[in-house]
Amino acid sequence: MSAITVLGFPDYAEPSQRLGSALGARHALVDVHRFPDEESRITLPPALAGHLVFCRSLDRPNDKLIELLLAARSARDSGAATLTLVAPYLCYMRQDIAFHPGEAVSQRIIGRMLADMFDNVITVDPHLHRIARLDDVLPARNALALSAAPLLGDFLCEHVPGALLLGPDAESRQWVGAIAESHGFDFGVCIKVRSGDRNVTVELPAVDCSRRNVVLVDDMASTGCTLAAAAAQCLARGAKSVDVLVVHGLFFGDAVDQLRQSGIGRIWSTDSIPHSTSVMPLAAMLAAAVRRLDEGAMAARPIGNAEQEDR
């Protein structure tokens, strides 16, 4: 394995340190100074060479994207051989088509931007709906989407054996189904109707919640409205308890308070986004992916101009 340096940012220092430790690699922080006018000054650590792994989740992304751009270009100018981005949460993946004339398809635009900046991108459970593969969105040399389902399944077996798993909407089926089928849980998927950012109704599937420990499973929680609506329905049908397990805990504003008020007990997430609910470190899984890339186990997939134009 070549010399690897893991570069973290002040807002993501602990997860990046865990990745560095898992790799047995040097870890250093990028210095970020934000001026009163909200521009950022980026300063890289000295003596960087070889394979640089930038580790930063891209929740609340707009400042972070500019800072990554500045850091990556500076690393290139300094002669770094390989640049890898480890972004456990990958932003702007939800909008994969234009719903109205003139609307930007942010998934495709941000994907190409990151592919221009980095040789490799590693993420965890990106929110891909109508797109089957991450490299259809992000034409880097290697674009790797890892699944946290095995980690979540092991966690549930330890903490809520015999639980009934419910996905709060159709898009959650891939996560709740994978966990249930690989770890022997019963599961179902709710039907959601959204009429606004915070206005949703949820219809439970034809499963018996009575006297069951229910765990709502999803890839992310932002406002928490869908999970809260599903929890209320479960408790109304006699569920013994309702907990929440998500990969990415965005939890904007008073989301956690709203979940508690709906009757939800425990709330768990990975450390993709640092939060009081983060109980499952991703470092070992991410480190294994970095090693595979670094050792050349994944075939390089150079993208030519013609193929880019076809995307």
Short mmCIF file of C-alpha atoms in Angstrom, two decimals:
data_model
loop_
_atom_site.label_atom_id
_atom_site.label_comp_id
_atom_site.label_asym_id
_atom_site.label_seq_id
_atom_site.Cartn_x
_atom_site.Cartn_y
_atom_site.Cartn_z
CA MET A 1 0.00 0.00 0.00
CA SER A 2 1.37 3.41 -0.95
CA ALA A 3 1.84 6.25 1.53
CA ILE A 4 -1.60 7.55 2.45
CA THR A 5 -2.42 10.77 4.27
CA VAL A 6 -5.95 11.32 5.53
CA LEU A 7 -6.94 14.98 5.49
CA GLY A 8 -9.85 16.02 7.68
CA PHE A 9 -11.59 19.31 8.30
CA PRO A 10 -12.36 20.94 11.66
CA ASP A 11 -16.08 20.13 11.42
CA TYR A 12 -15.31 16.45 10.68
CA ALA A 13 -12.16 15.91 12.71
CA GLU A 14 -13.13 12.86 14.81
CA PRO A 15 -14.52 10.68 11.98
CA SER A 16 -11.52 11.50 9.79
CA GLN A 17 -9.18 10.62 12.68
CA ARG A 18 -10.94 7.27 13.03
CA LEU A 19 -10.42 6.63 9.32
CA GLY A 20 -6.72 7.51 9.64
CA SER A 21 -6.34 5.14 12.59
CA ALA A 22 -8.14 2.33 10.75
CA LEU A 23 -5.75 2.77 7.83
CA GLY A 24 -2.66 3.19 9.99
CA ALA A 25 -2.09 6.38 8.03
CA ARG A 26 -0.94 9.88 8.80
CA HIS A 27 -3.83 12.18 9.72
CA ALA A 28 -3.79 15.96 9.46
CA LEU A 29 -6.37 18.73 9.40
CA VAL A 30 -6.95 21.24 6.64
CA ASP A 31 -6.99 24.72 8.16
CA VAL A 32 -10.18 26.61 7.32
CA HIS A 33 -10.56 30.33 8.02
CA ARG A 34 -13.79 32.08 7.13
CA PHE A 35 -13.59 35.82 6.60
CA PRO A 36 -16.39 38.22 7.64
CA ASP A 37 -17.62 38.28 4.03
CA GLU A 38 -17.99 34.44 4.25
CA GLU A 39 -15.19 33.63 1.83
CA SER A 40 -12.92 30.80 2.99
CA ARG A 41 -9.14 30.63 3.19
CA ILE A 42 -7.83 27.07 2.91
CA THR A 43 -4.35 26.03 4.05
CA LEU A 44 -3.10 22.48 3.54
CA PRO A 45 -0.66 20.81 5.96
CA PRO A 46 2.99 20.77 4.82
CA ALA A 47 4.88 17.92 3.16
CA LEU A 48 1.96 16.25 1.38
CA ALA A 49 2.70 13.60 -1.25
CA GLY A 50 1.43 10.28 -2.52
CA HIS A 51 -2.21 9.34 -2.00
CA LEU A 52 -4.27 12.05 -0.28
CA VAL A 53 -7.65 11.04 1.15
CA PHE A 54 -9.95 13.95 1.94
CA CYS A 55 -12.52 12.85 4.49
CA ARG A 56 -15.59 15.03 4.96
CA SER A 57 -19.32 14.40 4.84
CA LEU A 58 -21.22 16.83 2.63
CA ASP A 59 -24.27 17.65 4.71
CA ARG A 60 -25.03 21.41 4.69
CA PRO A 61 -22.87 21.34 1.58
CA ASN A 62 -22.51 24.71 -0.09
CA ASP A 63 -19.53 26.09 1.87
CA LYS A 64 -17.99 22.61 2.05
CA LEU A 65 -18.04 22.14 -1.72
CA ILE A 66 -16.16 25.38 -2.32
CA GLU A 67 -13.64 24.52 0.41
CA LEU A 68 -13.10 21.06 -1.09
CA LEU A 69 -12.56 22.64 -4.50
CA LEU A 70 -9.91 24.98 -3.10
CA ALA A 71 -8.22 22.17 -1.17
CA ALA A 72 -8.22 19.69 -4.04
CA ARG A 73 -6.86 22.19 -6.58
CA SER A 74 -4.15 23.24 -4.13
CA ALA A 75 -3.19 19.58 -3.57
CA ARG A 76 -2.97 19.02 -7.34
CA ASP A 77 -0.79 22.09 -7.73
CA SER A 78 1.46 20.75 -4.98
CA GLY A 79 2.03 17.52 -6.88
CA ALA A 80 -0.23 15.01 -5.11
CA ALA A 81 -0.29 11.75 -7.08
CA THR A 82 -3.82 10.59 -6.24
CA LEU A 83 -6.78 12.37 -4.68
CA THR A 84 -9.60 10.40 -3.08
CA LEU A 85 -12.72 11.89 -1.51
CA VAL A 86 -14.35 9.92 1.29
CA ALA A 87 -17.73 11.59 1.76
CA PRO A 88 -19.90 9.23 3.81
CA TYR A 89 -22.88 11.49 3.13
CA LEU A 90 -22.99 12.70 -0.47
CA CYS A 91 -25.01 15.84 -1.14
CA TYR A 92 -27.35 16.81 -3.95
CA MET A 93 -28.18 13.22 -4.93
CA ARG A 94 -31.96 13.47 -4.52
CA GLN A 95 -32.80 15.52 -7.63
CA ASP A 96 -32.07 13.28 -10.60
CA ILE A 97 -34.53 14.81 -13.09
CA ALA A 98 -35.94 18.25 -13.81
CA PHE A 99 -39.51 18.43 -12.52
CA HIS A 100 -40.11 21.88 -14.06
CA PRO A 101 -38.70 23.66 -17.13
CA GLY A 102 -35.33 25.24 -16.41
CA GLU A 103 -34.79 23.36 -13.14
CA ALA A 104 -31.18 22.31 -12.50
CA VAL A 105 -30.58 18.56 -12.20
CA SER A 106 -28.28 18.94 -9.21
CA GLN A 107 -27.32 15.26 -8.98
CA ARG A 108 -25.66 15.25 -12.39
CA ILE A 109 -24.04 18.69 -11.99
CA ILE A 110 -22.51 18.05 -8.56
CA GLY A 111 -21.47 14.53 -9.59
CA ARG A 112 -19.43 15.84 -12.51
CA MET A 113 -17.97 18.60 -10.37
CA LEU A 114 -16.65 16.09 -7.82
CA ALA A 115 -15.38 13.79 -10.59
CA ASP A 116 -13.35 16.70 -11.99
CA MET A 117 -11.84 17.33 -8.54
CA PHE A 118 -11.00 13.78 -7.41
CA ASP A 119 -9.66 10.58 -8.92
CA ASN A 120 -11.80 8.43 -6.63
CA VAL A 121 -14.95 9.04 -4.59
CA ILE A 122 -16.21 6.77 -1.81
CA THR A 123 -19.59 7.30 -0.20
CA VAL A 124 -22.16 5.36 1.83
CA ASP A 125 -25.72 4.67 0.71
CA PRO A 126 -26.19 7.68 -1.58
CA HIS A 127 -29.80 8.59 -2.18
CA LEU A 128 -30.14 7.24 -5.73
CA HIS A 129 -33.75 6.79 -6.82
CA ARG A 130 -34.09 6.50 -10.60
CA ILE A 131 -30.32 5.99 -11.10
CA ALA A 132 -28.97 2.47 -10.61
CA ARG A 133 -25.23 3.13 -10.28
CA LEU A 134 -23.18 5.88 -8.68
CA ASP A 135 -20.74 5.99 -11.59
CA ASP A 136 -23.64 6.94 -13.87
CA VAL A 137 -23.75 10.16 -11.87
CA LEU A 138 -20.12 10.59 -10.87
CA PRO A 139 -17.71 9.70 -13.69
CA ALA A 140 -14.53 9.61 -11.61
CA ARG A 141 -11.89 6.93 -12.12
CA ASN A 142 -13.61 4.96 -9.35
CA ALA A 143 -16.95 5.92 -7.79
CA LEU A 144 -17.76 3.53 -4.99
CA ALA A 145 -21.07 3.41 -3.11
CA LEU A 146 -20.82 1.30 0.04
CA SER A 147 -23.80 -0.14 1.89
CA ALA A 148 -24.17 0.23 5.65
CA ALA A 149 -26.90 -2.45 5.70
CA PRO A 150 -24.67 -5.19 7.19
CA LEU A 151 -23.54 -2.83 9.96
CA LEU A 152 -27.13 -1.78 10.71
CA GLY A 153 -28.32 -5.37 10.67
CA ASP A 154 -25.67 -6.47 13.15
CA PHE A 155 -26.56 -3.53 15.39
CA LEU A 156 -30.25 -4.45 15.40
CA CYS A 157 -29.55 -8.09 16.15
CA GLU A 158 -27.72 -6.96 19.27
CA HIS A 159 -30.10 -4.24 20.44
CA VAL A 160 -33.60 -5.22 19.22
CA PRO A 161 -33.66 -8.94 18.36
CA GLY A 162 -36.95 -10.03 16.85
CA ALA A 163 -37.95 -6.50 15.84
CA LEU A 164 -40.41 -5.71 13.09
CA LEU A 165 -38.66 -3.44 10.59
CA LEU A 166 -40.64 -0.86 8.68
CA GLY A 167 -39.50 1.41 5.88
CA PRO A 168 -41.36 4.75 6.06
CA ASP A 169 -41.75 5.07 2.28
CA ALA A 170 -41.16 3.21 -0.97
CA GLU A 171 -37.62 4.57 -1.40
CA SER A 172 -36.57 2.96 1.90
CA ARG A 173 -37.32 -0.56 0.63
CA GLN A 174 -33.76 -1.20 -0.54
CA TRP A 175 -32.34 -0.58 2.94
CA VAL A 176 -34.99 -2.17 5.12
CA GLY A 177 -35.31 -5.14 2.76
CA ALA A 178 -31.56 -5.80 2.67
CA ILE A 179 -31.27 -5.70 6.46
CA ALA A 180 -34.34 -7.86 7.04
CA GLU A 181 -33.47 -10.51 4.49
CA SER A 182 -29.83 -10.87 5.55
CA HIS A 183 -30.54 -10.91 9.30
CA GLY A 184 -33.89 -12.67 9.52
CA PHE A 185 -36.21 -9.81 10.51
CA ASP A 186 -39.86 -9.39 9.53
CA PHE A 187 -40.40 -6.21 7.53
CA GLY A 188 -42.83 -4.07 5.61
CA VAL A 189 -42.83 -0.77 3.71
CA CYS A 190 -45.23 2.13 4.27
CA ILE A 191 -46.90 4.29 1.64
CA LYS A 192 -46.15 8.01 1.95
CA VAL A 193 -47.98 10.95 0.42
CA ARG A 194 -46.12 14.26 0.65
CA SER A 195 -47.93 17.59 0.24
CA GLY A 196 -45.06 19.82 1.40
CA ASP A 197 -41.61 19.77 2.98
CA ARG A 198 -43.14 19.07 6.40
CA ASN A 199 -46.61 17.80 5.46
CA VAL A 200 -46.84 14.04 4.96
CA THR A 201 -49.31 11.25 5.55
CA VAL A 202 -48.24 7.64 5.99
CA GLU A 203 -50.20 4.43 5.47
CA LEU A 204 -48.84 1.32 7.17
CA PRO A 205 -48.46 -1.94 5.23
CA ALA A 206 -50.61 -4.97 6.03
CA VAL A 207 -48.51 -6.15 8.98
CA ASP A 208 -49.50 -6.67 12.59
CA CYS A 209 -47.72 -4.14 14.82
CA SER A 210 -49.57 -5.20 17.95
CA ARG A 211 -47.20 -5.89 20.86
CA ARG A 212 -44.20 -5.75 18.51
CA ASN A 213 -40.97 -3.79 18.92
CA VAL A 214 -40.94 -1.76 15.71
CA VAL A 215 -37.83 -0.16 14.20
CA LEU A 216 -38.25 2.40 11.44
CA VAL A 217 -35.32 2.08 9.03
CA ASP A 218 -34.27 4.59 6.37
CA ASP A 219 -31.20 5.95 4.62
CA MET A 220 -31.61 9.44 6.06
CA ALA A 221 -33.68 11.60 8.37
CA SER A 222 -33.86 15.34 7.80
CA THR A 223 -37.03 16.96 9.17
CA GLY A 224 -38.21 13.68 10.71
CA CYS A 225 -41.79 14.30 9.60
CA THR A 226 -42.19 11.01 7.73
CA LEU A 227 -40.72 8.96 10.57
CA ALA A 228 -42.91 10.76 13.12
CA ALA A 229 -46.04 10.11 11.07
CA ALA A 230 -45.14 6.42 10.70
CA ALA A 231 -44.41 6.10 14.43
CA ALA A 232 -47.78 7.58 15.36
CA GLN A 233 -49.51 5.02 13.13
CA CYS A 234 -47.53 2.14 14.66
CA LEU A 235 -48.35 3.16 18.20
CA ALA A 236 -52.01 3.61 17.30
CA ARG A 237 -52.00 -0.02 16.13
CA GLY A 238 -50.60 -1.23 19.43
CA ALA A 239 -46.85 -1.36 18.86
CA LYS A 240 -44.95 -2.09 22.06
CA SER A 241 -42.19 0.36 21.15
CA VAL A 242 -40.97 2.33 18.14
CA ASP A 243 -37.29 3.13 17.55
CA VAL A 244 -35.53 4.74 14.58
CA LEU A 245 -32.40 3.58 12.76
CA VAL A 246 -30.98 5.65 9.89
CA VAL A 247 -27.72 5.71 7.99
CA HIS A 248 -27.47 9.50 7.76
CA GLY A 249 -28.83 11.59 10.63
CA LEU A 250 -29.27 15.06 9.12
CA PHE A 251 -31.85 16.09 11.76
CA PHE A 252 -32.47 19.72 10.85
CA GLY A 253 -33.89 22.13 13.40
CA ASP A 254 -36.15 20.48 15.98
CA ALA A 255 -36.33 17.15 14.15
CA VAL A 256 -35.22 15.05 17.13
CA ASP A 257 -37.73 16.78 19.42
CA GLN A 258 -40.47 16.08 16.90
CA LEU A 259 -39.51 12.42 16.80
CA ARG A 260 -39.57 12.18 20.59
CA GLN A 261 -42.96 13.86 20.75
CA SER A 262 -44.38 11.33 18.29
CA GLY A 263 -43.60 8.54 20.78
CA ILE A 264 -40.31 7.30 19.32
CA GLY A 265 -37.93 5.92 21.92
CA ARG A 266 -34.37 5.35 20.76
CA ILE A 267 -32.82 7.06 17.73
CA TRP A 268 -29.67 5.64 16.17
CA SER A 269 -27.48 6.66 13.23
CA THR A 270 -23.99 6.07 11.86
CA ASP A 271 -21.23 8.63 12.33
CA SER A 272 -21.53 9.75 8.70
CA ILE A 273 -22.81 13.00 10.24
CA PRO A 274 -21.61 13.77 13.78
CA HIS A 275 -24.66 13.92 16.04
CA SER A 276 -25.77 12.84 19.49
CA THR A 277 -27.48 9.84 17.86
CA SER A 278 -24.30 8.62 16.09
CA VAL A 279 -23.49 5.20 17.55
CA MET A 280 -22.12 3.23 14.57
CA PRO A 281 -18.64 4.19 13.29
CA LEU A 282 -18.05 3.67 9.57
CA ALA A 283 -14.24 3.84 9.74
CA ALA A 284 -13.50 0.12 9.28
CA MET A 285 -15.75 -0.15 6.22
CA LEU A 286 -14.37 3.04 4.69
CA ALA A 287 -10.77 2.02 5.36
CA ALA A 288 -11.28 -1.32 3.62
CA ALA A 289 -12.58 0.52 0.54
CA VAL A 290 -9.61 2.92 0.52
CA ARG A 291 -7.21 -0.04 0.74
CA ARG A 292 -8.89 -1.74 -2.23
CA LEU A 293 -8.53 1.38 -4.30
CA ASP A 294 -4.96 1.98 -3.22
CA GLU A 295 -3.88 -1.57 -3.93
CA GLY A 296 -5.38 -1.47 -7.40
CA ALA A 297 -7.98 -4.17 -6.73
CA MET A 298 -10.59 -2.11 -8.56
CA ALA A 299 -9.94 -1.68 -12.28
CA ALA A 300 -9.38 1.89 -13.36
CA ARG A 301 -12.21 3.14 -15.52
CA PRO A 302 -11.00 6.16 -17.51
CA ILE A 303 -13.78 8.20 -19.03
CA GLY A 304 -13.30 9.53 -22.55
CA ASN A 305 -14.94 12.62 -23.98
CA ALA A 306 -17.44 10.63 -26.04
CA GLU A 307 -18.67 8.69 -23.04
CA GLN A 308 -19.02 11.88 -21.00
CA GLU A 309 -21.13 13.40 -23.73
CA ASP A 310 -23.40 10.36 -23.76
CA ARG A 311 -24.24 10.70 -20.06
#
